[in-house]
PDB file of C-alpha atoms and ligand atoms in Angstrom:
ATOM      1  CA  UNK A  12     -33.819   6.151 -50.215  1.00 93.00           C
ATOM      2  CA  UNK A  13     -31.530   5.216 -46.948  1.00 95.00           C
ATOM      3  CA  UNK A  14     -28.035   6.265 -47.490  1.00 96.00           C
ATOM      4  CA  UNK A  15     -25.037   5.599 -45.105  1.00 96.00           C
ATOM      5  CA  UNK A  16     -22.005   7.435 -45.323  1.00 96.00           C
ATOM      6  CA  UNK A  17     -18.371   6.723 -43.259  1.00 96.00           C
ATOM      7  CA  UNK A  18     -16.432   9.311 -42.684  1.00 93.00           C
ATOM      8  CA  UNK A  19     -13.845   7.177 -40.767  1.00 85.00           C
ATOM      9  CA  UNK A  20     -13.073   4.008 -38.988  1.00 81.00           C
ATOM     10  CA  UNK A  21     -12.722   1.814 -42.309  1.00 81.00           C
ATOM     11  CA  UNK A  22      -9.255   0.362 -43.082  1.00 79.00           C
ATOM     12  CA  UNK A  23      -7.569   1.783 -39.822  1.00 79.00           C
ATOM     13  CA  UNK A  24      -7.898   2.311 -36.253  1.00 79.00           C
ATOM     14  CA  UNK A  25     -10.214   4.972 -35.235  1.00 83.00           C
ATOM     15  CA  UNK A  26     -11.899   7.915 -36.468  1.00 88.00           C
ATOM     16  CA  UNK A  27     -15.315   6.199 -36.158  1.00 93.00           C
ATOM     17  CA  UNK A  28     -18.025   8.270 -37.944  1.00 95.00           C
ATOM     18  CA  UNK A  29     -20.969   7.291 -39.489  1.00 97.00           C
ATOM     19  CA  UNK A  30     -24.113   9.306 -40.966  1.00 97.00           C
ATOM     20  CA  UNK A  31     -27.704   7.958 -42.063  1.00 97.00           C
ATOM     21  CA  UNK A  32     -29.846   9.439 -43.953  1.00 97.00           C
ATOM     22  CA  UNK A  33     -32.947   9.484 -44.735  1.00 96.00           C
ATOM     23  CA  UNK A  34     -35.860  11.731 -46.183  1.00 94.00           C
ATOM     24  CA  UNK A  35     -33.191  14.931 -45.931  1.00 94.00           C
ATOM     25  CA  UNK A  36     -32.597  13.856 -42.164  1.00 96.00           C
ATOM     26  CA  UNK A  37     -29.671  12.613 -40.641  1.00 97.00           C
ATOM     27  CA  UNK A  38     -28.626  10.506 -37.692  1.00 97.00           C
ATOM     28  CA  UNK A  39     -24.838  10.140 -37.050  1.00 98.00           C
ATOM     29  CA  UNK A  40     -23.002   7.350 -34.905  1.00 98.00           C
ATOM     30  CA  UNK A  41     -20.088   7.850 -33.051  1.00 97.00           C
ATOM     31  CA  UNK A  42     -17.371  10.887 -33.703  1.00 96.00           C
ATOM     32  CA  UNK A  43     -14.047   9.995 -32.263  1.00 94.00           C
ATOM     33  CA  UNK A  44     -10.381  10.617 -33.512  1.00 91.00           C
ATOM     34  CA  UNK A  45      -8.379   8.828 -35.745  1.00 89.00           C
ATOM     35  CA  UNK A  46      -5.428   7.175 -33.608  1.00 86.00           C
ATOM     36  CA  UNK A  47      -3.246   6.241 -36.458  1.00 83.00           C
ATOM     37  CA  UNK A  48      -3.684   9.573 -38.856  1.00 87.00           C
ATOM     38  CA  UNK A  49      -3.140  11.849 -35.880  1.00 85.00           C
ATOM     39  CA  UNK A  50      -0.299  10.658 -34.999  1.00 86.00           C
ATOM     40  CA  UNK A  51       1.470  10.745 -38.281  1.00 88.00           C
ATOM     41  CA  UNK A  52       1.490  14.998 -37.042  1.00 90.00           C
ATOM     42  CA  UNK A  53       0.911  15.327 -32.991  1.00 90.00           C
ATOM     43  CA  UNK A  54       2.561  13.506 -30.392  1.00 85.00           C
ATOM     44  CA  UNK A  55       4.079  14.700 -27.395  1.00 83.00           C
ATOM     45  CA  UNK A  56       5.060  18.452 -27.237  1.00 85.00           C
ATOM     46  CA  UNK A  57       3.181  18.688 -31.001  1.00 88.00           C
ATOM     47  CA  UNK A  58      -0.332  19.695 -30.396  1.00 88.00           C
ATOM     48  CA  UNK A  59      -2.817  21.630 -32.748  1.00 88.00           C
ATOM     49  CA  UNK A  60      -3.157  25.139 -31.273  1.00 84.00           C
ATOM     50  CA  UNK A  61      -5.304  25.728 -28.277  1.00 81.00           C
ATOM     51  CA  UNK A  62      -7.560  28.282 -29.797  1.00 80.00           C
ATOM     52  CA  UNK A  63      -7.720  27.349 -33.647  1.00 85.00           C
ATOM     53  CA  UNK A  64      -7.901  23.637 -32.728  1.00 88.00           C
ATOM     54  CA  UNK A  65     -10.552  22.459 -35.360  1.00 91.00           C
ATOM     55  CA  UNK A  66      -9.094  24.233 -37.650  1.00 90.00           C
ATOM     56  CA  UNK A  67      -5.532  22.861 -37.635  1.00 91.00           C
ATOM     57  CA  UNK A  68      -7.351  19.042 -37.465  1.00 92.00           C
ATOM     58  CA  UNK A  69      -9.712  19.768 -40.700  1.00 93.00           C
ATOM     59  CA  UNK A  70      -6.507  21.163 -42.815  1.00 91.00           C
ATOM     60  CA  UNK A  71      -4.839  18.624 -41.868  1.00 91.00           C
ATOM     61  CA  UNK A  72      -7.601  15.820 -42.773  1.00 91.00           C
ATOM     62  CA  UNK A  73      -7.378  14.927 -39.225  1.00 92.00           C
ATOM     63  CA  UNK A  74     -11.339  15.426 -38.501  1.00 93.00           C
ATOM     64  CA  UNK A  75     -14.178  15.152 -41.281  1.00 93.00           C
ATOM     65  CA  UNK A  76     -15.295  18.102 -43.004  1.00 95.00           C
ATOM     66  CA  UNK A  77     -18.576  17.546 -42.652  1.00 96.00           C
ATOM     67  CA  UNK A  78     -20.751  20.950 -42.851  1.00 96.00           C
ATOM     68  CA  UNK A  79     -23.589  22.125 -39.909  1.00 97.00           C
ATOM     69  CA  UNK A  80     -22.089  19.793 -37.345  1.00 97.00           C
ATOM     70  CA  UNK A  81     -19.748  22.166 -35.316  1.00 96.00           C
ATOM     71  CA  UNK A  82     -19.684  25.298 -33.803  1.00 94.00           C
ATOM     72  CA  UNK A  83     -19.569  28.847 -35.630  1.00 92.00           C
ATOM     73  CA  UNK A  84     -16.660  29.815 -32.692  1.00 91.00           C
ATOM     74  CA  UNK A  85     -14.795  26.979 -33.379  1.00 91.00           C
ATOM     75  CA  UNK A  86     -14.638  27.400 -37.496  1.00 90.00           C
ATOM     76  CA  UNK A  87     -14.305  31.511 -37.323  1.00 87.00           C
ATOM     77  CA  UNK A  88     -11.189  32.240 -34.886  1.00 85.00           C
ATOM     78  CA  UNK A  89     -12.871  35.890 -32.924  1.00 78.00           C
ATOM     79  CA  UNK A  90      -9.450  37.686 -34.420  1.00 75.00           C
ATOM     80  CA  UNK A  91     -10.422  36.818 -37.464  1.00 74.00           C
ATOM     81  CA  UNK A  92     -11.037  40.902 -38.314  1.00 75.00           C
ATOM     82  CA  UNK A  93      -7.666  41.412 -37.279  1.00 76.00           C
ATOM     83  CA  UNK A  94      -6.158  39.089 -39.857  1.00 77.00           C
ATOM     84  CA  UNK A  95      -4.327  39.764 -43.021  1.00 79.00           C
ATOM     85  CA  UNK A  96      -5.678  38.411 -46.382  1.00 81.00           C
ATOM     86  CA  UNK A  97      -2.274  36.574 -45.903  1.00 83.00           C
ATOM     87  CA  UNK A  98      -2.490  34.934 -42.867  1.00 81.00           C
ATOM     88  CA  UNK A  99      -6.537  34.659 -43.203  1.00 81.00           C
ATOM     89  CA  UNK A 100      -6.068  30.719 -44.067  1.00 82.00           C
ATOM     90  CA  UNK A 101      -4.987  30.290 -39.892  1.00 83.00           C
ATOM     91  CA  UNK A 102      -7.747  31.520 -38.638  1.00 82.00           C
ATOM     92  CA  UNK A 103     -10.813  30.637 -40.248  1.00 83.00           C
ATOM     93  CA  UNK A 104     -12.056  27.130 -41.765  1.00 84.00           C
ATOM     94  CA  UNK A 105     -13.210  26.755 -44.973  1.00 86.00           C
ATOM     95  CA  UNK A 106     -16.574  24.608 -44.111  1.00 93.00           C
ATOM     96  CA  UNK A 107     -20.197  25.969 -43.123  1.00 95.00           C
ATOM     97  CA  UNK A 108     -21.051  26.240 -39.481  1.00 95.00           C
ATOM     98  CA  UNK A 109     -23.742  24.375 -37.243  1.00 97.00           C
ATOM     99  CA  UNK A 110     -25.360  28.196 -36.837  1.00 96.00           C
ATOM    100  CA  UNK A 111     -25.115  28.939 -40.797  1.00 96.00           C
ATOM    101  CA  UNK A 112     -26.647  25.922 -41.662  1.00 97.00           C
ATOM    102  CA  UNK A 113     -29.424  25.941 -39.775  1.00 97.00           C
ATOM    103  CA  UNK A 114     -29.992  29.750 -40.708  1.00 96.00           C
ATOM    104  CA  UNK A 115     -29.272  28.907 -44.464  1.00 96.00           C
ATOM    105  CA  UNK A 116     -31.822  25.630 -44.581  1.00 96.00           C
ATOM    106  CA  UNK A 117     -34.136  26.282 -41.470  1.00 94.00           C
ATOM    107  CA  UNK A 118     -33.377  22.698 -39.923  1.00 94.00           C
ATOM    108  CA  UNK A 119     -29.790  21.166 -38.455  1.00 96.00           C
ATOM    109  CA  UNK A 120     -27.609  18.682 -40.588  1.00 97.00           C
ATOM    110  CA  UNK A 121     -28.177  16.269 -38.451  1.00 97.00           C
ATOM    111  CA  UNK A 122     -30.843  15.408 -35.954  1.00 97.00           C
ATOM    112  CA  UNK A 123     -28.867  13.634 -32.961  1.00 97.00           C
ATOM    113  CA  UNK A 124     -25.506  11.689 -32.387  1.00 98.00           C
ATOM    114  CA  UNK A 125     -25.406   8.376 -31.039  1.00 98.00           C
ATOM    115  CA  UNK A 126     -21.985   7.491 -28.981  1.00 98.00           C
ATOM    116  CA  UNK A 127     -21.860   3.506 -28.765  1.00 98.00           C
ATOM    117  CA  UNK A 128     -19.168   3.863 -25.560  1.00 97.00           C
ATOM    118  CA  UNK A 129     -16.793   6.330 -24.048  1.00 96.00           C
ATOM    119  CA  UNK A 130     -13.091   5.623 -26.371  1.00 96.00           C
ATOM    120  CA  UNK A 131     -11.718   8.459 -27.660  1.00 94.00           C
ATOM    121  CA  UNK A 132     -11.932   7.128 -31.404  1.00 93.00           C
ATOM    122  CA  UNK A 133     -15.537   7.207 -30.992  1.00 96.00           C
ATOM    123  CA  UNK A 134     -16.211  10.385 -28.768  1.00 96.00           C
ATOM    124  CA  UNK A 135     -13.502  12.550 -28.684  1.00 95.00           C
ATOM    125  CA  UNK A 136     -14.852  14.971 -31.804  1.00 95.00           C
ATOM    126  CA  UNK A 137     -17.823  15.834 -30.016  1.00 96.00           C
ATOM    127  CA  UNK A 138     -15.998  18.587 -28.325  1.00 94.00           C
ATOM    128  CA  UNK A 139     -15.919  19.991 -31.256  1.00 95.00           C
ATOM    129  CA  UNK A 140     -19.555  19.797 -32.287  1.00 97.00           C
ATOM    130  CA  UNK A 141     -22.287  22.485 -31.337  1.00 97.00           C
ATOM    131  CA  UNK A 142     -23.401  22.075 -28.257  1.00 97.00           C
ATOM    132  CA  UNK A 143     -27.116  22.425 -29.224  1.00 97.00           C
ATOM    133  CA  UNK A 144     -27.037  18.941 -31.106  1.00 97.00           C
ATOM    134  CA  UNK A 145     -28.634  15.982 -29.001  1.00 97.00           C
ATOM    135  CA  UNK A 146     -26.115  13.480 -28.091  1.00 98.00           C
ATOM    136  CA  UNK A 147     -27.335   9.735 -26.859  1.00 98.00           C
ATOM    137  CA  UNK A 148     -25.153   7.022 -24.614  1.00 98.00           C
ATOM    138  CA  UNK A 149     -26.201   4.721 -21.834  1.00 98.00           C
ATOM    139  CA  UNK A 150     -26.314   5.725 -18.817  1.00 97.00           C
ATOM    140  CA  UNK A 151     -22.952   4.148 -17.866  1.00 97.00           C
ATOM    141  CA  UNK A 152     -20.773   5.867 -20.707  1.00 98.00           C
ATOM    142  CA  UNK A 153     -22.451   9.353 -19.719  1.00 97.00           C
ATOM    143  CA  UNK A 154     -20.840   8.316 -16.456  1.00 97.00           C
ATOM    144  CA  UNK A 155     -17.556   8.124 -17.922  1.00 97.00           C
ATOM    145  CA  UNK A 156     -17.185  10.874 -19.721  1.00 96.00           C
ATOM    146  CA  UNK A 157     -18.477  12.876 -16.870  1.00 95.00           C
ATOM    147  CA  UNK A 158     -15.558  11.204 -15.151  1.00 96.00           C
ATOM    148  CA  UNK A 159     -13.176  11.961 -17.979  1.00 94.00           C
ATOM    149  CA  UNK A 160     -13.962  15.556 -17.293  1.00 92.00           C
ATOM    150  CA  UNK A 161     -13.082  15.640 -13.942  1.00 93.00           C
ATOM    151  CA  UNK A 162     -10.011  13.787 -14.473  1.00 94.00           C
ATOM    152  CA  UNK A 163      -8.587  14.883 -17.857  1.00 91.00           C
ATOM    153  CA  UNK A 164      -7.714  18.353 -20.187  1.00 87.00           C
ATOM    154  CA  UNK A 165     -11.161  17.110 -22.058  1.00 90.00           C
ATOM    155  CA  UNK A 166     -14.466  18.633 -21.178  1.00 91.00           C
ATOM    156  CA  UNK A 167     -17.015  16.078 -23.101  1.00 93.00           C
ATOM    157  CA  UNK A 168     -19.840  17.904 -21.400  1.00 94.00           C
ATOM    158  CA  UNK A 169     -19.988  21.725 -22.294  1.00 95.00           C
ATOM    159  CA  UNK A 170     -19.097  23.072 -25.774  1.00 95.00           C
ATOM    160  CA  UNK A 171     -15.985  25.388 -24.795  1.00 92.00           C
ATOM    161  CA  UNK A 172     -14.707  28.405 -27.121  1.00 90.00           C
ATOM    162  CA  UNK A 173     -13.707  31.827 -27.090  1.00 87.00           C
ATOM    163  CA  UNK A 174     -15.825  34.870 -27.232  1.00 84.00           C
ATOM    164  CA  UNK A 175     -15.140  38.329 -28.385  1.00 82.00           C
ATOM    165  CA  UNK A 176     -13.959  40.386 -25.959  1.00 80.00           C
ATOM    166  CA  UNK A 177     -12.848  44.095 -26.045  1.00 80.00           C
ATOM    167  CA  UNK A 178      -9.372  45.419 -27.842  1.00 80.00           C
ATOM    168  CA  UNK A 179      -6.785  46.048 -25.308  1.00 78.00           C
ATOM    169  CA  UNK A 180      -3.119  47.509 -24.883  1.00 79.00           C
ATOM    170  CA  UNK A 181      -2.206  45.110 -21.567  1.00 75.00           C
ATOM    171  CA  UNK A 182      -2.934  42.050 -24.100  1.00 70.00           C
ATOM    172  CA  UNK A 183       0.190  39.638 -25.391  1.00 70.00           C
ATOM    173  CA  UNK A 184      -0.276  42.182 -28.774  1.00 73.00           C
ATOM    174  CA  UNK A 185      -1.010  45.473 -27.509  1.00 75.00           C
ATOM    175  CA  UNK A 186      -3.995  46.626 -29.382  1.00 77.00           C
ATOM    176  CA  UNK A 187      -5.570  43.467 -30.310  1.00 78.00           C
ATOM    177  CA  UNK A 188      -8.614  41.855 -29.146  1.00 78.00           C
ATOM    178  CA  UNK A 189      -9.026  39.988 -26.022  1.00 79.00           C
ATOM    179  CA  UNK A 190     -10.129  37.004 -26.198  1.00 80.00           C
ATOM    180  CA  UNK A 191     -12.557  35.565 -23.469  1.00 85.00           C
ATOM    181  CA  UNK A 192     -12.936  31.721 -22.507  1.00 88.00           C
ATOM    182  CA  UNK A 193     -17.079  30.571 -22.437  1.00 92.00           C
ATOM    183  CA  UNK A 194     -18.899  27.494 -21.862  1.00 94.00           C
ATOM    184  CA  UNK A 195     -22.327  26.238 -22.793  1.00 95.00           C
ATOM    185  CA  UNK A 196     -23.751  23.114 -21.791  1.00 95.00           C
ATOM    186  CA  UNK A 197     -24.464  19.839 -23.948  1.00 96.00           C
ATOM    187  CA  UNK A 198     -27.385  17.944 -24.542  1.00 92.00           C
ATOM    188  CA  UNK A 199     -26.315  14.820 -23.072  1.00 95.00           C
ATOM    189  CA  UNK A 200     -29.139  12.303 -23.284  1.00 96.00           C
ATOM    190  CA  UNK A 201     -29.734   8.522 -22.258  1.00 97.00           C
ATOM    191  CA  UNK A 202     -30.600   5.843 -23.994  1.00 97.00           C
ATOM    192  CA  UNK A 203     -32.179   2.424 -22.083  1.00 96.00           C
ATOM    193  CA  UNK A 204     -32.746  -0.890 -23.516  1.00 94.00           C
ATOM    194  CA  UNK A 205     -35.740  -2.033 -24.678  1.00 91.00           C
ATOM    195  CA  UNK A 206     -36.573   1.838 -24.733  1.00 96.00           C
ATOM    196  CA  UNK A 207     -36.559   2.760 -28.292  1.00 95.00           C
ATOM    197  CA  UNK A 208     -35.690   7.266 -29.565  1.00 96.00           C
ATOM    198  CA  UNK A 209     -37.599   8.127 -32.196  1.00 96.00           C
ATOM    199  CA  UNK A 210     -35.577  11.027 -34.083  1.00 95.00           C
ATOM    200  CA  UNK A 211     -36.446  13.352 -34.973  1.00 92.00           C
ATOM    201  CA  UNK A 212     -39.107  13.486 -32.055  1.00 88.00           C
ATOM    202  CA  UNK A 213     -42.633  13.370 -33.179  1.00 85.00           C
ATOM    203  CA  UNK A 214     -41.278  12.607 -36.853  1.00 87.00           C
ATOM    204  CA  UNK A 215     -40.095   8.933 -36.295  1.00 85.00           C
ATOM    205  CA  UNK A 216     -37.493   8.947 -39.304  1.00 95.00           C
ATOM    206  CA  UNK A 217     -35.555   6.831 -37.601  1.00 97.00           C
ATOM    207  CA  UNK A 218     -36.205   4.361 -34.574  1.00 97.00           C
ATOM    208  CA  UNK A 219     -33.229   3.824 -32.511  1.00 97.00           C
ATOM    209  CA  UNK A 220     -32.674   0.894 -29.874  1.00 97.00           C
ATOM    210  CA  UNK A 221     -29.757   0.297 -27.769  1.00 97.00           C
ATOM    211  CA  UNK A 222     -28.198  -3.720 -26.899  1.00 96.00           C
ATOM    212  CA  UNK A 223     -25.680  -3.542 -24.293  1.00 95.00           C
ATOM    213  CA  UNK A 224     -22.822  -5.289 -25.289  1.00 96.00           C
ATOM    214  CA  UNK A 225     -19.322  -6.200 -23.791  1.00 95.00           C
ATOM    215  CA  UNK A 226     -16.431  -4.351 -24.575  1.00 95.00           C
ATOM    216  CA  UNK A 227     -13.296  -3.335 -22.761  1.00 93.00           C
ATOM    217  CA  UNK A 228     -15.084  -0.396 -20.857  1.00 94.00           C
ATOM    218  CA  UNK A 229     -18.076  -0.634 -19.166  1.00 94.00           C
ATOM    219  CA  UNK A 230     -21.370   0.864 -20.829  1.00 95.00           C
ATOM    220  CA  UNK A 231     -20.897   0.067 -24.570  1.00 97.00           C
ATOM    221  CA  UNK A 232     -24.094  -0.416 -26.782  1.00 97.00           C
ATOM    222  CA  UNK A 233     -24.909  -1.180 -30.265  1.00 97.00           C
ATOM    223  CA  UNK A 234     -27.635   0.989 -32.349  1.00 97.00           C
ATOM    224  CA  UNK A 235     -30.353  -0.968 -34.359  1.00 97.00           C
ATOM    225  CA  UNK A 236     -31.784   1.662 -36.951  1.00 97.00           C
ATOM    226  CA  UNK A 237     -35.051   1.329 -38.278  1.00 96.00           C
ATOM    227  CA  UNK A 238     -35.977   4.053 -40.651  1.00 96.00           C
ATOM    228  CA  UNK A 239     -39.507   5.273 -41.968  1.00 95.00           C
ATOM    229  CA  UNK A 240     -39.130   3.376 -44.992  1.00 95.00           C
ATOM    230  CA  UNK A 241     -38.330   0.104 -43.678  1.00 93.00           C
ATOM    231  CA  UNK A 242     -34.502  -0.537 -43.574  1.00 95.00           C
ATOM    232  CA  UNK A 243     -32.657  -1.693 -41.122  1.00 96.00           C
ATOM    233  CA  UNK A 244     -29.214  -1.079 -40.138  1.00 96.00           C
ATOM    234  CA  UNK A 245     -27.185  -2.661 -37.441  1.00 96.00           C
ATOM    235  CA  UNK A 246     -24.009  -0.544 -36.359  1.00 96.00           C
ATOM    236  CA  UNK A 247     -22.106  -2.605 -33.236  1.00 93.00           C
ATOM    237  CA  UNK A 248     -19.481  -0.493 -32.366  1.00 90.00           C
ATOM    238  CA  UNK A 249     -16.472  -2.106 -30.669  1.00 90.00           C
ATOM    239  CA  UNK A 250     -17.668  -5.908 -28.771  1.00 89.00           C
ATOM    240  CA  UNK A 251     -16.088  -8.577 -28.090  1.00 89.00           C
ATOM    241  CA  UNK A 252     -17.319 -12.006 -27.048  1.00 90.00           C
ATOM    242  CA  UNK A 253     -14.443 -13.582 -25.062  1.00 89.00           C
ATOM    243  CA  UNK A 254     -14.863 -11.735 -22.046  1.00 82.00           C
ATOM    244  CA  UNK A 255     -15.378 -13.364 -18.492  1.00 85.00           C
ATOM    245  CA  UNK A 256     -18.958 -15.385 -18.708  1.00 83.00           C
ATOM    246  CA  UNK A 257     -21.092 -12.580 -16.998  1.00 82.00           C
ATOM    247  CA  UNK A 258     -19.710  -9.812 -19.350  1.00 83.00           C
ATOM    248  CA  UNK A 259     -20.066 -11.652 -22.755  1.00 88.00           C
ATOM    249  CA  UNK A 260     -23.400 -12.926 -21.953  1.00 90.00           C
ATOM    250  CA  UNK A 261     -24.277  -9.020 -23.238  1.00 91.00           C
ATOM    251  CA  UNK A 262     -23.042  -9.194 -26.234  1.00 92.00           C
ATOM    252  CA  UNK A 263     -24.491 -13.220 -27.076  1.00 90.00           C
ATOM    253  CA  UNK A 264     -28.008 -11.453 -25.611  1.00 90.00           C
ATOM    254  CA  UNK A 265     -27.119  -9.088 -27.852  1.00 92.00           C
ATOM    255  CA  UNK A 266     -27.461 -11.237 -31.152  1.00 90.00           C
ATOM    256  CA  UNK A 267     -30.211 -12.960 -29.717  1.00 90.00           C
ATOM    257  CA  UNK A 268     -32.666 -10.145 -29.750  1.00 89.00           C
ATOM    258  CA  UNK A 269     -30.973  -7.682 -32.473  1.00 88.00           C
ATOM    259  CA  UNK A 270     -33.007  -9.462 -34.820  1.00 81.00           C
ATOM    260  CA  UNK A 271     -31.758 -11.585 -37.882  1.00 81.00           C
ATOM    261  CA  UNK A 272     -31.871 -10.064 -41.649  1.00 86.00           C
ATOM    262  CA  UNK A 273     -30.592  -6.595 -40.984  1.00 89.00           C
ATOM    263  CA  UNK A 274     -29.888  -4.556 -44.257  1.00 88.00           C
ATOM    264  CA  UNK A 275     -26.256  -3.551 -43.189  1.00 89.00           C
TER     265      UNK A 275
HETATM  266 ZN1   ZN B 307     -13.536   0.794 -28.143  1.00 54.59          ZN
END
């Protein structure tokens, strides 16, 4: 059985999060934040903190609690041994990490993440999300968020967090640990048209193929998934099709060749 489950982008704006799955395998499409629900707590001077970030969002509904998708550091705060059974609650999230999961059931949640273009309510909670899970754009929106990095507070290409570092008097709280800043890398990938992923890789669950489409930033594609047992789902992301002539022809090509009879 194919199953599809939103975690976001239905009935508002943003928050875009999708999951299919298949055979105890999962794919998931876009992870981006919700505009309207996050701004019913944060704007302007109110931010979540800097170092317990994901775990202010996921109390606060703000980010789906979906388990084996993000990073170990980013659910268990490093002072967390410091912490009162009282004041436990602020520094750990109640939800199983990418690391746990994988230890627990020997393969990830999910398999890969597909980001259809570079808005933030489609990519901005990958920064959130271990850094080992594959993530796939075109070539142009890999661009952007490389760009977005340079110019911006967020870093859409390493997985950033705190590590343990030793106890010291000189700190803000004499006595209590330090904390050090760390960076790994993501698995950015690319994704061509006309040059189908098979994920997982060598299993072919699901057959992915990217359409370029027009949108109001450069680089945005829509996913046609074919799965093992023959469904297929068509998830467009944001398009439009009254752009200038040159930039809607995409997204016309786009219905063209996308094939007609899709499941979803
Ligand atoms: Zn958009």
């Amino acid at each position: 059985m194919t199953s599809l489950t939103f975690y976001g982008g239905i009935s508002t704006i943003g928050g875009n999060c999708v999951i299919v799955e298949e055979s105890n395998t999962r794919l998931m499409l876009d992870n981006g934040m919700c505009f309207s629900s996050e701004g019913d707590y944060y704007k302007d001077f109110l931010s979540p903190r800097t170092n317990n970030d994901l775990q202010d969002y996921l109390k606060l509904g703000l980010i789906p609690e979906i388990p084996g998708i993000y990073g170990k550091e980013k659910i268990n705060d490093v002072c967390l041994e410091d912490a009162d059974s009282k004041s436990e609650y602020l520094f750990k999230a109640d939800l199983i990490s990418y690391e746990d999961y994988i230890e627990d059931n020997s393969t990830p949640y999910i398999s890969a993440l597909f980001l259809t273009h570079a808005h933030l309510d489609h990519v901005r909670n990958i920064m959130f999300m271990a850094p080992e899970i594959p993530i796939y754009c075109s070539e142009i929106t890999k661009r952007l968020l490389e760009i977005i990095c340079d110019l911006s507070d967020y870093d859409f290409l390493n997985y950033s967090y705190r590590e343990k570092g030793e106890r010291s008097d000189r700190s803000f709280f004499p006595g209590s640990i330090f904390k050090k800043k760390s960076k790994k890398k993501r698995l950015l990938e690319t994704i061509a048209p006309n040059k189908p992923v098979e994920i997982p890789e060598g299993k072919g669950i699901f057959k992915i193929e990217g359409y370029p489409v027009d949108h109001s930033v450069p680089g945005s594609m829509a996913f046609k998934v074919t799965t093992k047992i023959g469904k297929t789902i068509i998830y467009t992301g944001d398009l439009r099709f009254h752009g200038h002539d040159h930039e809607k022809k995409n997204s016309e090509d786009f219905l063209n060749k996308v094939g007609s009879n899709p499941d979803i």
